[in-house]
Amino acid sequence: MSETETIKISHNRKDTFLQKVKKILPEGGNLNLCLTCGACASGCPATGLEGMDPRKFLRMAALGLDDEITGHPWVWMCSLCQRCVYVCPMEINIPALVYEARQLWPREDRPKGILGSCDMALRNDSCSAMGSPPDDFIFVVEDVCEEVQNDQPGWENLQAPMDKEGSHFFLSQNSREPVTEPEEMVPLWKILHLVGADWTYGSTGWGGENYCMFLADDENWKAITEKTVRKAESLGCKVYLNTECGHSTYSVWMGVQRHKIETDLEIAPIVPYYARWIREGKIKPSSDWNKDLKIKFTVQDPCQQVRKSFGDPLAEDLRFVVKTCVGEENFIDMTPNRSNNFCCGGGGGYLQSGYTEARHQYGKIKFDQVKATGAKYVVTPCHNCHAQIHDLGEHFDGGYHVIHLWTLIALSLGVLADTERVYLGPDLAEVWLPGEPGTPDPFSDK
């Protein structure tokens, strides 16, 4: 903060909030463990928004300033990314405090966008935050798959299974694809086909998003998590495989733990599977397409999949896959990166919160990170990161493109059709089109 703000403490202050959160803090909730070193605030993109920062928020809780905390809009401008926890020498979980502070808001007064997405998912068996019912999902999947079978040579046997019992993988699906961009589902189907994966969608419980988590609505976070997990179990699946959606991955992985949902399913992100399939030779992406073009790429480490859950091993797998696809010499890392990376500002419900100006201010750090690399493309296996970094590029005139990881893999395999290149720029619109001279045949060694 540029100016020092005086906080006046009355003798009649309350400390009910502190009592509530004691169980989630180290050493029985002793906030005096805070060294007031400022590491949390110095590395937080939300510092300064609404005159608040993580250290100040923590001290207000410690001093019992419940009235100042209750209803403060900053709790919706904190993306709960946990970078403050990562740098805190005492490992004080400030985002957990913020989560509890969100619950102090009457439910009907919480951001309408987040509230609407949570309630929409509760009203349909798909668990879709965009309200897509099971019948619509089934129709879109079947229609798109049939179109590929009929129009793309070599893919006559492509399948997108629905409610296939005994499948190894239960694949979640973010609603954005079937509702607004169905062609974006196809590259992933092609990858799964080439590796011979035994997978299925569920006609219900497929929605790969959970805005009730962002709403701090524990009861309904649990309800949605349990519904999708039980659907996977009912089909006899072994692995709940999250598509490239950071908050879906985290909401199911952490939802099972936080809400003590008993299951034998492995809750897994898809990035390590991409890396495994490449290492095992089940798919063989090539960077030859980029030898002469020398187009530069960077990656965004999604907070939900890296810092908050699966850690640097997933970040390393992400880099391995991208370097394999574009050439190591054409990869440029952001600084800082991996578990220490800055949140882009797409998480925590920010995209749905209505605080657009604050979100852009928050995201300026990420925008500057991207621009510093000089990369033409940002690869991110997370829908919220994808949407936010794309929006930042348009807002600040970044001149870069943001793509899903499945797009890059499919391009490097020579299977990315022209209709599946929505997020690619003109420089890659016609590179390695299937069936064109010089494009590898993915079926040649099958």
Coordinates of C-alpha atoms in Angstrom, one line a residue:
M1 CA 0.0 0.0 0.0
S2 CA 1.3 3.5 -0.8
E3 CA -0.1 5.1 2.3
T4 CA -0.3 3.8 5.9
E5 CA -3.9 3.4 7.1
T6 CA -4.6 3.6 10.8
I7 CA -6.8 0.8 12.2
K8 CA -8.6 1.9 15.4
I9 CA -9.3 -0.9 17.8
S10 CA -12.1 -0.5 20.3
H11 CA -12.2 -2.2 23.7
N12 CA -15.5 -3.9 22.7
R13 CA -14.1 -5.7 19.7
K14 CA -15.4 -9.2 18.9
D15 CA -13.3 -12.2 18.1
T16 CA -16.0 -14.7 16.9
F17 CA -14.3 -15.0 13.5
L18 CA -11.0 -15.9 15.2
Q19 CA -12.7 -18.5 17.3
K20 CA -14.3 -20.0 14.2
V21 CA -11.1 -20.4 12.3
K22 CA -8.8 -21.6 15.1
K23 CA -9.1 -25.2 13.9
I24 CA -7.6 -24.5 10.5
L25 CA -4.6 -22.5 11.9
P26 CA -1.3 -23.9 13.2
E27 CA -0.6 -24.2 16.9
G28 CA -4.3 -24.0 17.9
G29 CA -5.0 -20.8 16.0
N30 CA -2.2 -18.6 17.5
L31 CA -2.0 -15.8 15.0
N32 CA 0.9 -14.4 17.0
L33 CA 2.9 -16.9 15.0
C34 CA 2.8 -14.4 12.2
L35 CA 6.2 -12.7 11.9
T36 CA 4.7 -9.7 10.1
C37 CA 7.5 -10.2 7.6
G38 CA 5.3 -9.2 4.7
A39 CA 6.3 -12.1 2.4
C40 CA 2.6 -12.9 1.9
A41 CA 1.7 -9.4 0.8
S42 CA 4.7 -8.8 -1.3
G43 CA 4.0 -11.8 -3.5
C44 CA 0.2 -11.4 -3.7
P45 CA -1.3 -9.9 -6.8
A46 CA -4.4 -8.9 -4.8
T47 CA -2.3 -6.6 -2.5
G48 CA -3.7 -3.1 -2.5
L49 CA -7.1 -4.0 -3.9
E50 CA -9.8 -2.3 -1.8
G51 CA -7.0 -1.2 0.6
M52 CA -6.3 -4.8 1.7
D53 CA -3.6 -7.3 1.6
P54 CA -3.0 -10.8 3.2
R55 CA -0.9 -9.6 6.1
K56 CA -3.4 -6.9 7.0
F57 CA -6.3 -9.3 6.7
L58 CA -4.5 -11.7 9.0
R59 CA -3.8 -9.0 11.6
M60 CA -7.4 -7.9 11.5
A61 CA -8.5 -11.4 12.3
A62 CA -6.0 -11.6 15.1
L63 CA -7.2 -8.3 16.6
G64 CA -10.8 -9.4 16.5
L65 CA -11.9 -6.9 14.0
D66 CA -14.9 -8.9 12.9
D67 CA -17.0 -6.0 11.7
E68 CA -14.2 -4.9 9.3
I69 CA -13.8 -8.4 8.0
T70 CA -17.5 -9.2 7.5
G71 CA -18.7 -8.1 4.1
H72 CA -15.3 -6.8 2.9
P73 CA -15.2 -7.3 -0.9
W74 CA -11.5 -8.2 -0.9
V75 CA -12.4 -11.7 0.0
W76 CA -13.8 -12.1 -3.5
M77 CA -10.6 -10.5 -5.0
C78 CA -8.3 -13.0 -3.3
S79 CA -8.2 -15.9 -5.7
L80 CA -7.3 -18.4 -2.9
C81 CA -4.2 -19.3 -4.9
Q82 CA -2.2 -20.1 -1.8
R83 CA 1.0 -18.4 -3.0
C84 CA 1.0 -16.6 0.4
V85 CA 1.1 -20.0 2.1
Y86 CA 3.9 -21.1 -0.2
V87 CA 6.1 -18.2 0.8
C88 CA 5.1 -17.9 4.5
P89 CA 7.8 -19.2 6.9
M90 CA 5.1 -20.2 9.4
E91 CA 2.8 -21.7 6.7
I92 CA -0.2 -19.8 7.9
N93 CA -3.1 -20.6 5.7
I94 CA -4.5 -17.2 4.9
P95 CA -6.7 -18.4 2.0
A96 CA -8.5 -20.7 4.5
L97 CA -9.3 -17.6 6.5
V98 CA -10.6 -15.9 3.4
Y99 CA -12.7 -18.9 2.6
E100 CA -14.3 -18.7 6.0
A101 CA -14.8 -14.9 5.6
R102 CA -16.7 -15.6 2.4
Q103 CA -19.1 -17.6 4.4
L104 CA -19.9 -14.6 6.6
W105 CA -21.7 -13.1 3.7
P106 CA -25.4 -14.0 3.5
R107 CA -25.6 -16.5 0.6
E108 CA -27.9 -14.3 -1.4
D109 CA -25.5 -11.4 -1.2
R110 CA -22.5 -13.3 -2.6
P111 CA -21.4 -12.5 -6.2
K112 CA -24.4 -13.3 -8.5
G113 CA -22.2 -15.0 -11.1
I114 CA -20.7 -17.5 -8.7
L115 CA -24.0 -18.0 -7.0
G116 CA -25.8 -18.6 -10.3
S117 CA -23.2 -21.1 -11.5
C118 CA -23.4 -23.1 -8.2
D119 CA -27.2 -23.2 -8.2
M120 CA -27.3 -24.1 -11.9
A121 CA -25.2 -27.2 -11.2
L122 CA -27.4 -28.2 -8.4
R123 CA -30.5 -28.0 -10.6
N124 CA -29.4 -30.6 -13.2
D125 CA -28.0 -34.1 -13.0
S126 CA -25.1 -33.2 -15.2
C127 CA -23.6 -31.1 -12.5
S128 CA -23.1 -28.6 -15.3
A129 CA -22.5 -25.0 -14.1
M130 CA -23.8 -23.9 -17.5
G131 CA -27.0 -25.8 -17.1
S132 CA -26.5 -28.3 -19.9
P133 CA -28.9 -31.3 -19.1
P134 CA -27.9 -34.9 -19.7
D135 CA -29.9 -35.3 -23.0
D136 CA -28.2 -32.2 -24.5
F137 CA -24.8 -33.5 -23.6
I138 CA -25.5 -36.9 -25.0
F139 CA -26.8 -35.4 -28.3
V140 CA -23.8 -33.1 -28.7
V141 CA -21.2 -35.8 -28.0
E142 CA -22.9 -38.2 -30.4
D143 CA -23.4 -35.6 -33.1
V144 CA -19.8 -34.3 -33.0
C145 CA -18.3 -37.8 -32.9
E146 CA -20.4 -38.9 -35.9
E147 CA -19.4 -35.8 -37.8
V148 CA -15.7 -36.6 -37.3
Q149 CA -16.3 -40.2 -38.3
N150 CA -17.9 -39.2 -41.5
D151 CA -15.8 -36.2 -42.5
Q152 CA -12.2 -37.0 -41.3
P153 CA -10.5 -39.9 -43.0
G154 CA -8.9 -42.4 -40.7
W155 CA -11.2 -41.6 -37.8
E156 CA -14.1 -43.8 -38.8
N157 CA -13.7 -45.8 -35.6
L158 CA -13.3 -42.9 -33.2
Q159 CA -15.5 -43.3 -30.2
A160 CA -16.7 -41.1 -27.4
P161 CA -18.3 -43.7 -25.1
M162 CA -21.2 -42.8 -22.8
D163 CA -22.0 -44.8 -19.6
K164 CA -19.6 -47.6 -20.7
E165 CA -19.5 -50.0 -17.7
G166 CA -16.2 -51.3 -16.6
S167 CA -14.1 -48.6 -18.2
H168 CA -10.8 -47.7 -16.6
F169 CA -11.2 -44.0 -16.8
F170 CA -14.2 -41.8 -16.0
L171 CA -13.6 -38.6 -17.9
S172 CA -15.0 -35.3 -16.6
Q173 CA -15.9 -32.6 -19.0
N174 CA -16.0 -28.8 -18.6
S175 CA -19.3 -27.5 -19.8
R176 CA -17.7 -24.8 -22.0
E177 CA -16.9 -27.3 -24.7
P178 CA -20.3 -29.1 -25.2
V179 CA -22.2 -25.8 -24.7
T180 CA -20.2 -23.3 -26.7
E181 CA -17.2 -24.9 -28.5
P182 CA -17.9 -28.6 -29.1
E183 CA -15.1 -29.0 -31.6
E184 CA -12.7 -28.5 -28.7
M185 CA -13.6 -31.9 -27.4
V186 CA -12.3 -33.8 -30.4
P187 CA -8.5 -33.4 -30.0
L188 CA -8.7 -35.1 -26.6
W189 CA -10.9 -37.9 -28.0
K190 CA -8.3 -38.4 -30.7
I191 CA -5.4 -38.6 -28.2
L192 CA -7.4 -41.1 -26.1
H193 CA -8.1 -43.1 -29.2
L194 CA -4.4 -43.3 -30.3
V195 CA -3.2 -44.4 -26.9
G196 CA -5.9 -47.1 -26.7
A197 CA -7.4 -45.6 -23.5
D198 CA -10.4 -47.4 -22.0
W199 CA -12.6 -44.5 -21.0
T200 CA -16.1 -43.2 -20.7
Y201 CA -18.2 -40.2 -20.1
G202 CA -21.1 -40.4 -17.7
S203 CA -24.5 -39.2 -19.0
T204 CA -24.9 -37.7 -15.5
G205 CA -22.3 -36.2 -13.2
W206 CA -20.0 -35.3 -16.1
G207 CA -19.8 -31.6 -15.4
G208 CA -16.2 -30.7 -14.6
E209 CA -16.8 -27.6 -12.6
N210 CA -17.9 -26.8 -9.1
Y211 CA -18.6 -23.1 -8.4
C212 CA -20.1 -24.0 -5.0
M213 CA -16.5 -24.4 -3.9
F214 CA -15.8 -20.8 -4.9
L215 CA -19.0 -19.7 -3.2
A216 CA -17.7 -21.2 0.1
D217 CA -20.8 -23.4 0.1
D218 CA -19.5 -26.5 1.8
E219 CA -22.8 -28.4 1.8
N220 CA -23.2 -28.1 -2.0
W221 CA -19.5 -28.4 -2.8
K222 CA -19.8 -31.8 -1.2
A223 CA -23.1 -32.6 -2.9
I224 CA -21.7 -32.0 -6.4
T225 CA -18.5 -33.8 -5.7
E226 CA -20.3 -36.8 -4.3
K227 CA -22.7 -37.0 -7.2
T228 CA -20.0 -37.1 -9.9
V229 CA -17.8 -39.5 -7.9
R230 CA -20.7 -41.9 -7.3
K231 CA -21.5 -41.9 -11.0
A232 CA -18.0 -42.9 -11.8
E233 CA -18.2 -45.7 -9.2
S234 CA -21.5 -46.9 -10.5
L235 CA -19.9 -47.5 -13.9
G236 CA -17.1 -49.5 -12.2
C237 CA -14.3 -47.1 -13.2
K238 CA -11.0 -47.1 -11.5
V239 CA -9.7 -43.6 -12.2
Y240 CA -11.6 -40.3 -12.1
L241 CA -9.7 -38.5 -14.8
N242 CA -10.1 -34.7 -14.8
T243 CA -9.9 -33.0 -18.2
E244 CA -7.9 -29.8 -18.6
C245 CA -9.7 -27.9 -15.9
G246 CA -7.8 -26.8 -12.9
H247 CA -10.7 -26.0 -10.5
S248 CA -12.5 -29.2 -11.5
T249 CA -9.4 -31.2 -10.7
Y250 CA -9.0 -29.5 -7.3
S251 CA -12.7 -29.4 -6.4
V252 CA -13.0 -33.2 -6.7
W253 CA -9.5 -34.0 -5.3
M254 CA -9.9 -31.7 -2.3
G255 CA -13.7 -32.3 -2.1
V256 CA -13.2 -36.0 -1.4
Q257 CA -10.7 -35.1 1.4
R258 CA -12.4 -32.1 3.0
H259 CA -15.8 -33.7 3.0
K260 CA -14.6 -37.2 3.9
I261 CA -16.2 -38.8 0.9
E262 CA -15.2 -42.5 0.9
T263 CA -14.2 -43.8 -2.5
D264 CA -11.6 -46.2 -4.0
L265 CA -11.3 -44.0 -7.1
E266 CA -8.0 -42.5 -8.0
I267 CA -8.6 -38.8 -8.5
A268 CA -6.2 -37.8 -11.2
P269 CA -5.3 -34.8 -13.5
I270 CA -4.7 -35.6 -17.1
V271 CA -1.3 -33.9 -17.6
P272 CA 0.7 -36.7 -16.0
Y273 CA -1.1 -39.2 -18.2
Y274 CA -0.1 -37.2 -21.3
A275 CA 3.5 -37.4 -20.2
R276 CA 3.2 -41.1 -19.4
W277 CA 1.7 -42.0 -22.7
I278 CA 4.5 -40.1 -24.5
R279 CA 7.2 -41.8 -22.5
E280 CA 5.7 -45.2 -23.1
G281 CA 5.6 -44.5 -26.8
K282 CA 1.8 -44.8 -27.0
I283 CA 1.7 -41.4 -28.8
K284 CA 4.7 -39.9 -30.6
P285 CA 4.3 -36.1 -31.0
S286 CA 7.0 -34.5 -33.0
S287 CA 8.4 -30.9 -32.9
D288 CA 9.6 -31.1 -36.6
W289 CA 6.8 -28.8 -37.6
N290 CA 8.5 -26.0 -35.6
K291 CA 12.1 -26.5 -36.7
D292 CA 12.0 -23.7 -39.2
L293 CA 9.1 -21.7 -37.8
K294 CA 10.8 -21.5 -34.4
I295 CA 7.6 -20.2 -32.8
K296 CA 8.1 -19.6 -29.0
F297 CA 5.8 -21.1 -26.3
T298 CA 5.5 -20.7 -22.6
V299 CA 3.3 -22.4 -20.0
Q300 CA 1.0 -21.3 -17.2
D301 CA 1.2 -23.5 -14.1
P302 CA -2.4 -23.6 -12.8
C303 CA -2.5 -23.0 -9.1
Q304 CA -5.2 -25.6 -8.6
Q305 CA -3.2 -28.4 -10.2
V306 CA 0.4 -27.4 -9.1
R307 CA 0.8 -25.3 -6.0
K308 CA -2.5 -26.4 -4.3
S309 CA -2.5 -30.1 -5.1
F310 CA -0.1 -32.2 -7.2
G311 CA 3.0 -30.0 -6.9
D312 CA 6.1 -29.6 -9.1
P313 CA 6.0 -33.1 -10.5
L314 CA 2.9 -32.1 -12.5
A315 CA 4.7 -28.9 -13.6
E316 CA 7.6 -30.9 -14.8
D317 CA 5.3 -33.2 -16.8
L318 CA 3.7 -30.1 -18.3
R319 CA 7.1 -28.9 -19.5
F320 CA 8.1 -32.3 -20.8
V321 CA 5.0 -32.5 -22.9
V322 CA 5.3 -29.0 -24.3
K323 CA 9.0 -29.3 -25.1
T324 CA 8.4 -32.6 -26.8
C325 CA 5.8 -30.9 -29.0
V326 CA 7.5 -27.6 -29.8
G327 CA 11.2 -28.3 -29.4
E328 CA 13.2 -27.5 -26.2
E329 CA 14.8 -24.5 -27.9
N330 CA 11.4 -23.0 -28.5
F331 CA 10.2 -23.2 -24.9
I332 CA 10.6 -20.1 -22.6
D333 CA 9.7 -20.4 -19.0
M334 CA 8.0 -17.6 -17.0
T335 CA 9.8 -16.3 -14.0
P336 CA 8.9 -17.3 -11.3
N337 CA 7.4 -20.6 -12.2
R338 CA 6.2 -24.0 -11.0
S339 CA 4.8 -23.9 -7.4
N340 CA 6.1 -20.3 -7.1
N341 CA 4.3 -19.0 -10.1
F342 CA 1.9 -16.1 -9.9
C343 CA -1.8 -16.8 -10.1
C344 CA -3.3 -15.4 -13.3
G345 CA -6.4 -14.2 -11.5
G346 CA -8.8 -16.6 -13.1
G347 CA -9.3 -18.8 -10.1
G348 CA -11.4 -18.5 -6.9
G349 CA -14.5 -17.6 -8.9
Y350 CA -12.9 -14.3 -10.1
L351 CA -14.2 -14.7 -13.6
Q352 CA -17.8 -14.9 -12.3
S353 CA -17.5 -12.4 -9.4
G354 CA -18.3 -9.2 -11.2
Y355 CA -15.1 -7.5 -10.1
T356 CA -13.7 -7.1 -13.6
E357 CA -11.6 -4.0 -13.0
A358 CA -9.9 -5.6 -10.0
R359 CA -9.4 -8.8 -11.9
H360 CA -7.6 -7.0 -14.6
Q361 CA -5.5 -5.1 -12.1
Y362 CA -4.7 -8.4 -10.3
G363 CA -3.8 -10.1 -13.6
K364 CA -1.4 -7.4 -14.8
I365 CA 1.4 -9.3 -13.1
K366 CA 0.6 -12.4 -15.1
F367 CA 0.3 -10.3 -18.3
D368 CA 3.8 -8.8 -17.7
Q369 CA 5.1 -12.3 -17.0
V370 CA 3.8 -13.6 -20.3
K371 CA 5.1 -10.6 -22.3
A372 CA 8.6 -10.9 -20.7
T373 CA 9.0 -14.3 -22.2
G374 CA 8.4 -13.0 -25.7
A375 CA 6.4 -16.2 -26.4
K376 CA 3.7 -16.1 -29.1
Y377 CA 1.7 -18.9 -27.4
V378 CA 0.7 -19.6 -23.8
V379 CA -0.2 -23.2 -23.1
T380 CA -2.4 -23.8 -20.0
P381 CA -4.3 -27.0 -19.0
C382 CA -6.9 -25.0 -17.2
H383 CA -10.1 -23.4 -18.4
N384 CA -10.1 -20.5 -16.0
C385 CA -6.4 -19.8 -16.7
H386 CA -7.2 -20.0 -20.4
A387 CA -10.1 -17.6 -20.1
Q388 CA -8.3 -15.1 -17.9
I389 CA -5.0 -15.0 -19.8
H390 CA -6.9 -14.7 -23.1
D391 CA -8.9 -11.8 -21.6
L392 CA -5.8 -10.1 -20.3
G393 CA -4.2 -10.3 -23.7
E394 CA -7.2 -8.6 -25.2
H395 CA -7.5 -6.0 -22.5
F396 CA -3.8 -5.0 -22.5
D397 CA -3.3 -5.7 -26.2
G398 CA -0.9 -8.6 -25.6
G399 CA -0.6 -10.0 -29.1
Y400 CA -0.3 -13.6 -27.9
H401 CA -2.5 -16.7 -28.2
V402 CA -3.7 -19.0 -25.4
I403 CA -4.2 -22.7 -26.2
H404 CA -5.2 -25.9 -24.5
L405 CA -2.5 -28.6 -24.1
W406 CA -4.6 -31.1 -26.1
T407 CA -4.5 -28.7 -29.1
L408 CA -0.7 -28.6 -29.1
I409 CA -0.4 -32.4 -28.7
A410 CA -2.9 -33.1 -31.5
L411 CA -1.1 -30.6 -33.8
S412 CA 2.3 -32.3 -33.1
L413 CA 0.7 -35.7 -33.9
G414 CA -0.6 -34.4 -37.2
V415 CA -4.2 -35.0 -36.3
L416 CA -5.5 -31.5 -35.6
A417 CA -8.2 -30.7 -38.2
D418 CA -8.9 -27.2 -39.5
T419 CA -12.1 -27.0 -37.4
E420 CA -10.1 -27.7 -34.2
R421 CA -7.8 -24.7 -34.5
V422 CA -10.0 -22.1 -32.9
Y423 CA -7.3 -20.7 -30.6
L424 CA -4.4 -20.9 -33.0
G425 CA -3.2 -17.8 -34.8
P426 CA -2.8 -17.5 -38.6
D427 CA 0.8 -18.7 -38.3
L428 CA -0.4 -22.2 -37.4
A429 CA -3.7 -22.3 -39.2
E430 CA -2.4 -24.6 -41.9
V431 CA 0.6 -26.2 -40.3
W432 CA 0.5 -30.0 -40.4
L433 CA -3.1 -30.3 -41.5
P434 CA -4.1 -34.0 -41.5
G435 CA -3.6 -35.7 -44.9
E436 CA -1.4 -32.8 -46.3
P437 CA 2.1 -33.5 -47.8
G438 CA 4.6 -33.6 -45.0
T439 CA 2.1 -34.2 -42.2
P440 CA 2.9 -37.4 -40.3
D441 CA 0.4 -40.3 -40.4
P442 CA -0.5 -41.3 -36.8
F443 CA -1.8 -44.6 -38.0
S444 CA 1.3 -45.7 -40.0
D445 CA 2.8 -47.7 -37.1
K446 CA -0.5 -48.9 -35.7

